[in-house]
Amino acid sequence: MASALSPPRVPKHKGALPSHYYESFLEKKGPGDQDYKKFWAGLQGCTLYFYNSNRDSQHVEKLGLGAFVRLTDEAPWGSSRDPDIYFSLVLWNQEIKFKVESLESREMWKGFILTVVELRVPSNLTLLPGHLYMMADALAKEKARRAFEVPSCFMKVSRLEAQLLLARYPDCGNLLLRPSGDGGDDVSVTTRQTFNGKSVVRHYKVKREGPKYVIDVEEPFSCASLDAVINYFVSHTNNALVPFLLDENYEKVLVPSPSQPVPKPRKLAKVQAKALKPPVAPKPEPKGLSGDLAKKLAVGSVQTLFPTTGLADLTAELEEKLQRRRALEHSAGHAGDQ
């Protein structure tokens, strides 16, 4: 009697390596680091991922580029050897220093970072035609990815709640995307800027027309995605507008645990005081809108304009309403996961 054949051995499948727009070794030094630490790094979307080695599929650190301000080539003080292998990434709230293996590697990293944050291939770097082709390919992939992605600054809040959030947490950003009061697929953009020492809140309608989003300004501007809508406001104000991203400490205040009662306004103020206790470096006053854009945004597109005194009149009742809405949404989310 013939013995049954044992099944063939199946080799163990290692974790698939992530797909990056660009990857190479990169030495990183953050604000609290004493020296540079070497990683295998990869850029995917608007995030830098850091791995212990190029064989790892699980990152150990990551760095979002949503608060991007600029890139600089400044070498560390006293560093006379190979100044071309250093560059810095300046974000809205911190600065990260990098060290690479060569000038070519530095230009490649800068090029890919600028491609994803500005949605265009840079033309002022020392790059070969092959490098530019790689960045154009990354740009196409990034645009396709963003077409189906909701920006991190989108929040399901009302118009008044958006005003309250921007006023209460100015260090989290000053541009918020929210559902339109008209319903449907339309959205609205709420911004808060300081002009001549006074805070001003503005609201802009963004209409969904087929696959496009049209910003309702004096000369309507068409965008391919919601992310492009945000990029329009950021780029046309020279980065004076920064997408709103709620810090984890603030989220804990706004979204209490389901087992805990929603805090009353007085108790909430104490919790917020604790969350805000760490010192925050003062930020420069945001720049105003540039001439042409100021004229465009000032005519017809501004739904309402609130000075600081108007925001001060927002009552504790509105604050409590915001807390309760957050608690309900949080409870509903947990119920849906069960």
Coordinates of C-alpha atoms in Angstrom, one line a residue:
M1 CA 0.0 0.0 0.0
A2 CA 1.5 3.2 -1.1
S3 CA 2.1 5.7 1.6
A4 CA 0.4 9.1 1.3
L5 CA 2.6 11.9 0.2
S6 CA 3.2 14.7 2.7
P7 CA 2.3 18.2 1.4
P8 CA 5.2 20.2 0.0
R9 CA 6.9 22.6 2.3
V10 CA 5.8 26.2 2.0
P11 CA 8.5 28.7 2.7
K12 CA 7.7 31.2 5.4
H13 CA 6.8 34.5 3.9
K14 CA 8.5 37.5 5.4
G15 CA 6.6 40.7 5.9
A16 CA 6.4 42.6 2.7
L17 CA 8.5 45.7 2.6
P18 CA 6.5 48.9 2.5
S19 CA 6.3 50.8 -0.9
H20 CA 8.0 54.1 -0.6
Y21 CA 8.3 57.0 -3.1
Y22 CA 12.0 57.2 -2.1
E23 CA 14.1 55.4 0.5
S24 CA 17.7 55.4 1.7
F25 CA 19.8 55.7 4.8
L26 CA 19.2 58.9 6.7
E27 CA 20.6 60.2 10.0
K28 CA 18.1 62.2 12.1
K29 CA 18.5 64.5 15.1
G30 CA 15.3 65.8 16.7
P31 CA 14.9 68.7 19.2
G32 CA 15.6 66.5 22.2
D33 CA 18.4 64.4 20.7
Q34 CA 22.1 64.9 21.6
D35 CA 23.4 63.4 18.4
Y36 CA 22.4 62.0 15.0
K37 CA 20.9 58.5 14.9
K38 CA 21.1 56.5 11.7
F39 CA 17.9 54.9 10.2
W40 CA 16.7 53.4 7.0
A41 CA 14.1 55.9 6.0
G42 CA 11.3 55.9 3.5
L43 CA 8.8 58.6 2.2
Q44 CA 5.2 57.4 1.7
G45 CA 2.4 59.9 1.2
C46 CA 3.1 62.9 3.4
T47 CA 4.9 60.9 6.1
L48 CA 8.6 59.9 6.7
Y49 CA 9.0 56.4 8.1
F50 CA 12.1 55.4 10.0
Y51 CA 13.3 51.7 10.3
N52 CA 16.2 50.2 12.2
S53 CA 17.4 48.5 9.0
N54 CA 16.5 48.2 5.3
R55 CA 15.3 44.6 6.0
D56 CA 12.6 45.7 8.5
S57 CA 9.0 46.1 7.4
Q58 CA 7.8 47.7 10.7
H59 CA 8.8 51.3 11.3
V60 CA 10.1 52.5 14.7
E61 CA 9.4 56.2 14.2
K62 CA 7.4 58.3 11.8
L63 CA 7.2 62.0 11.0
G64 CA 4.3 63.8 9.4
L65 CA 4.9 66.6 6.9
G66 CA 1.5 68.3 7.4
A67 CA 3.0 71.2 9.3
F68 CA 5.8 71.8 6.7
V69 CA 7.3 75.3 6.5
R70 CA 10.6 75.0 4.6
L71 CA 13.8 73.1 4.0
T72 CA 17.2 74.6 4.7
D73 CA 20.8 73.5 3.9
E74 CA 22.5 75.0 7.0
A75 CA 25.3 72.8 8.3
P76 CA 25.9 72.4 12.1
W77 CA 28.0 75.2 13.7
G78 CA 31.7 74.3 13.5
S79 CA 31.2 71.6 10.9
S80 CA 33.7 72.4 8.1
R81 CA 33.8 68.9 6.5
D82 CA 31.2 68.0 3.9
P83 CA 28.7 70.8 4.6
D84 CA 26.7 69.6 1.6
I85 CA 25.5 66.5 3.5
Y86 CA 23.3 68.3 6.0
F87 CA 19.8 69.7 5.7
S88 CA 17.0 70.7 8.1
L89 CA 13.3 70.1 7.9
V90 CA 11.4 73.0 9.5
L91 CA 7.9 72.3 10.6
W92 CA 5.4 74.6 12.2
N93 CA 6.2 73.4 15.7
Q94 CA 9.7 71.9 15.5
E95 CA 12.9 71.6 13.4
I96 CA 14.5 68.2 12.5
K97 CA 18.1 68.0 11.4
F98 CA 19.3 65.4 8.9
K99 CA 22.6 64.1 7.7
V100 CA 23.0 62.1 4.5
E101 CA 25.8 60.2 2.6
S102 CA 26.3 62.6 -0.3
L103 CA 25.1 65.8 -2.0
E104 CA 23.1 63.8 -4.4
S105 CA 21.3 62.0 -1.6
R106 CA 20.5 65.4 0.1
E107 CA 19.0 66.8 -3.2
M108 CA 17.0 63.6 -3.7
W109 CA 15.5 63.8 -0.2
K110 CA 14.7 67.5 -0.6
G111 CA 13.2 66.9 -4.0
F112 CA 10.9 64.1 -2.9
I113 CA 9.8 66.0 0.2
L114 CA 9.0 69.1 -1.8
T115 CA 7.2 67.1 -4.4
V116 CA 4.7 65.7 -1.9
V117 CA 4.2 68.8 0.2
E118 CA 3.9 71.3 -2.7
L119 CA 2.4 68.8 -5.2
R120 CA 4.9 69.8 -7.9
V121 CA 8.3 68.7 -9.0
P122 CA 10.9 71.2 -7.8
S123 CA 13.0 73.0 -10.4
N124 CA 15.6 74.7 -8.3
L125 CA 17.6 71.6 -7.1
T126 CA 20.7 69.8 -8.5
L127 CA 18.9 66.8 -10.1
L128 CA 19.4 64.6 -13.1
P129 CA 16.6 63.9 -15.7
G130 CA 16.2 60.4 -14.2
H131 CA 15.7 61.9 -10.7
L132 CA 13.0 64.3 -12.0
Y133 CA 11.3 61.4 -13.8
M134 CA 11.1 59.5 -10.5
M135 CA 9.7 62.6 -8.7
A136 CA 7.1 63.0 -11.5
D137 CA 6.0 59.4 -10.9
A138 CA 5.8 60.0 -7.2
L139 CA 3.7 63.2 -7.8
A140 CA 1.2 61.2 -9.9
K141 CA 0.9 58.6 -7.2
E142 CA 0.5 61.2 -4.5
K143 CA -2.2 63.0 -6.4
A144 CA -4.1 59.8 -6.9
R145 CA -3.8 58.9 -3.2
R146 CA -5.0 62.3 -2.0
A147 CA -8.1 62.2 -4.3
F148 CA -9.5 59.5 -2.0
E149 CA -8.3 60.9 1.3
V150 CA -10.0 63.2 3.8
P151 CA -7.6 65.8 5.1
S152 CA -6.6 65.5 8.8
C153 CA -7.9 69.0 9.4
F154 CA -11.5 67.9 8.6
M155 CA -13.8 67.8 11.6
K156 CA -17.5 67.1 11.9
V157 CA -18.3 70.3 13.7
S158 CA -20.8 73.1 13.1
R159 CA -19.8 76.6 12.1
L160 CA -19.8 78.0 15.7
E161 CA -18.0 74.9 17.0
A162 CA -15.3 75.5 14.4
Q163 CA -14.9 79.1 15.6
L164 CA -14.6 77.9 19.2
L165 CA -12.0 75.3 18.4
L166 CA -9.8 77.7 16.4
A167 CA -10.0 80.3 19.2
R168 CA -9.5 77.9 22.0
Y169 CA -6.5 76.0 20.5
P170 CA -4.5 78.4 18.4
D171 CA -1.4 76.4 18.7
C172 CA -3.1 73.5 16.8
G173 CA -3.5 75.5 13.6
N174 CA -5.8 78.2 12.2
L175 CA -7.5 76.5 9.2
L176 CA -10.3 73.9 9.7
L177 CA -12.3 71.9 7.1
R178 CA -15.9 71.0 8.1
P179 CA -19.2 69.9 6.6
S180 CA -21.2 72.6 4.9
G181 CA -24.4 73.9 6.5
D182 CA -26.1 73.3 3.2
G183 CA -25.6 69.5 3.5
G184 CA -24.8 67.2 0.6
D185 CA -21.1 66.8 -0.5
D186 CA -20.3 70.5 -0.1
V187 CA -17.8 71.5 2.6
S188 CA -16.7 74.8 4.2
V189 CA -13.4 76.2 5.3
T190 CA -13.1 78.2 8.5
T191 CA -10.0 80.3 9.1
R192 CA -8.8 82.5 12.0
Q193 CA -6.1 85.1 11.4
T194 CA -4.7 88.1 13.2
F195 CA -4.8 91.5 11.5
N196 CA -3.4 94.6 13.2
G197 CA -3.7 92.8 16.6
K198 CA -7.3 91.7 16.1
S199 CA -8.4 88.1 15.4
V200 CA -10.7 87.6 12.4
V201 CA -12.7 84.5 11.5
R202 CA -13.8 83.8 8.0
H203 CA -15.9 81.0 6.4
Y204 CA -15.6 79.9 2.7
K205 CA -17.9 77.6 0.8
V206 CA -16.5 74.8 -1.2
K207 CA -18.9 73.3 -3.7
R208 CA -18.7 69.7 -5.0
E209 CA -19.2 69.7 -8.8
G210 CA -18.8 66.2 -10.2
P211 CA -15.2 65.1 -9.4
K212 CA -14.0 68.6 -8.6
Y213 CA -14.2 70.9 -5.6
V214 CA -14.8 74.6 -6.4
I215 CA -13.8 77.2 -3.9
D216 CA -16.3 80.1 -3.8
V217 CA -14.0 83.1 -4.1
E218 CA -14.3 86.1 -6.4
E219 CA -12.7 84.0 -9.2
P220 CA -13.9 80.5 -8.4
F221 CA -11.0 78.1 -8.1
S222 CA -11.3 74.4 -9.0
C223 CA -9.5 71.6 -7.1
A224 CA -9.1 67.9 -7.8
S225 CA -9.4 66.9 -4.1
L226 CA -10.1 68.2 -0.6
D227 CA -6.4 68.1 0.1
A228 CA -5.8 70.4 -2.9
V229 CA -8.4 72.8 -1.4
I230 CA -6.3 73.0 1.8
N231 CA -3.2 73.4 -0.2
Y232 CA -4.8 76.4 -2.1
F233 CA -5.4 78.3 1.2
V234 CA -1.9 77.4 2.6
S235 CA 0.1 78.3 -0.5
H236 CA -1.9 81.4 -1.4
T237 CA -1.2 82.9 2.1
N238 CA 2.5 82.0 2.2
N239 CA 1.9 79.4 4.9
A240 CA 0.2 81.9 7.2
L241 CA -2.7 79.5 7.3
V242 CA -1.9 76.1 9.0
P243 CA -4.2 73.1 8.9
F244 CA -5.8 72.4 12.3
L245 CA -4.6 69.2 13.9
L246 CA -5.8 68.6 17.4
D247 CA -3.1 67.5 19.9
E248 CA -3.7 64.2 21.7
N249 CA -3.9 66.1 25.1
Y250 CA -6.7 68.3 23.7
E251 CA -8.5 65.2 22.2
K252 CA -8.6 63.7 25.7
V253 CA -10.3 66.8 27.0
L254 CA -12.8 67.0 24.1
V255 CA -13.5 63.2 24.0
P256 CA -14.0 62.0 27.6
S257 CA -14.1 58.3 28.3
P258 CA -17.6 56.8 28.0
S259 CA -17.4 55.7 31.6
Q260 CA -16.8 59.3 32.7
P261 CA -19.4 62.1 32.8
V262 CA -19.0 65.0 30.5
P263 CA -17.1 67.7 32.5
K264 CA -18.9 70.9 33.3
P265 CA -17.3 74.1 31.9
R266 CA -15.6 75.0 35.2
K267 CA -14.1 71.5 35.6
L268 CA -13.1 71.5 31.9
A269 CA -11.1 74.7 32.4
K270 CA -9.0 73.0 35.1
V271 CA -8.4 70.0 32.8
Q272 CA -7.4 72.3 30.0
A273 CA -5.0 74.2 32.3
K274 CA -3.2 70.9 33.0
A275 CA -3.1 70.0 29.3
L276 CA -1.6 73.4 28.5
K277 CA 0.9 73.4 31.4
P278 CA 4.0 72.5 29.3
P279 CA 5.5 75.8 28.0
V280 CA 4.8 76.5 24.4
A281 CA 7.3 78.6 22.4
P282 CA 5.7 81.8 21.2
K283 CA 5.0 81.8 17.5
P284 CA 5.3 84.8 15.1
E285 CA 2.1 86.6 14.3
P286 CA 0.7 85.1 11.0
K287 CA 1.1 87.2 8.0
G288 CA -1.9 88.7 6.3
L289 CA -3.2 87.7 2.9
S290 CA -1.2 89.0 -0.1
G291 CA -2.7 91.8 -2.2
D292 CA -4.4 90.0 -5.0
L293 CA -5.7 87.1 -2.9
A294 CA -6.9 89.5 -0.2
K295 CA -9.1 91.3 -2.8
K296 CA -10.4 88.0 -4.1
L297 CA -11.2 86.5 -0.7
A298 CA -12.7 89.8 0.6
V299 CA -15.4 90.1 -2.0
G300 CA -18.5 87.9 -1.7
S301 CA -16.7 84.8 -0.4
V302 CA -16.5 85.8 3.2
Q303 CA -19.8 84.5 4.8
T304 CA -19.1 86.4 8.1
L305 CA -16.4 88.2 10.0
F306 CA -16.0 87.9 13.8
P307 CA -13.6 90.1 15.8
T308 CA -12.1 88.9 19.0
T309 CA -15.0 90.4 21.1
G310 CA -17.5 88.2 19.2
L311 CA -15.6 85.1 20.1
A312 CA -15.5 86.1 23.7
D313 CA -19.3 86.1 23.7
L314 CA -19.5 82.4 23.0
T315 CA -21.2 81.0 26.1
A316 CA -20.3 78.1 28.3
E317 CA -23.5 76.4 26.9
L318 CA -21.8 76.2 23.5
E319 CA -18.7 74.7 25.1
E320 CA -20.8 72.1 26.9
K321 CA -22.6 71.3 23.6
L322 CA -19.2 70.6 21.9
Q323 CA -18.2 68.3 24.8
R324 CA -21.5 66.3 24.6
R325 CA -21.3 66.0 20.8
R326 CA -17.8 64.6 21.1
A327 CA -18.9 62.2 23.8
L328 CA -21.8 60.9 21.7
E329 CA -19.6 60.5 18.6
H330 CA -17.0 58.6 20.7
S331 CA -19.7 56.3 22.2
A332 CA -21.2 55.7 18.7
G333 CA -17.8 54.7 17.4
H334 CA -17.3 52.2 20.2
A335 CA -20.8 50.7 19.6
G336 CA -20.0 50.3 15.9
D337 CA -16.8 48.4 16.7
Q338 CA -18.6 45.8 18.8

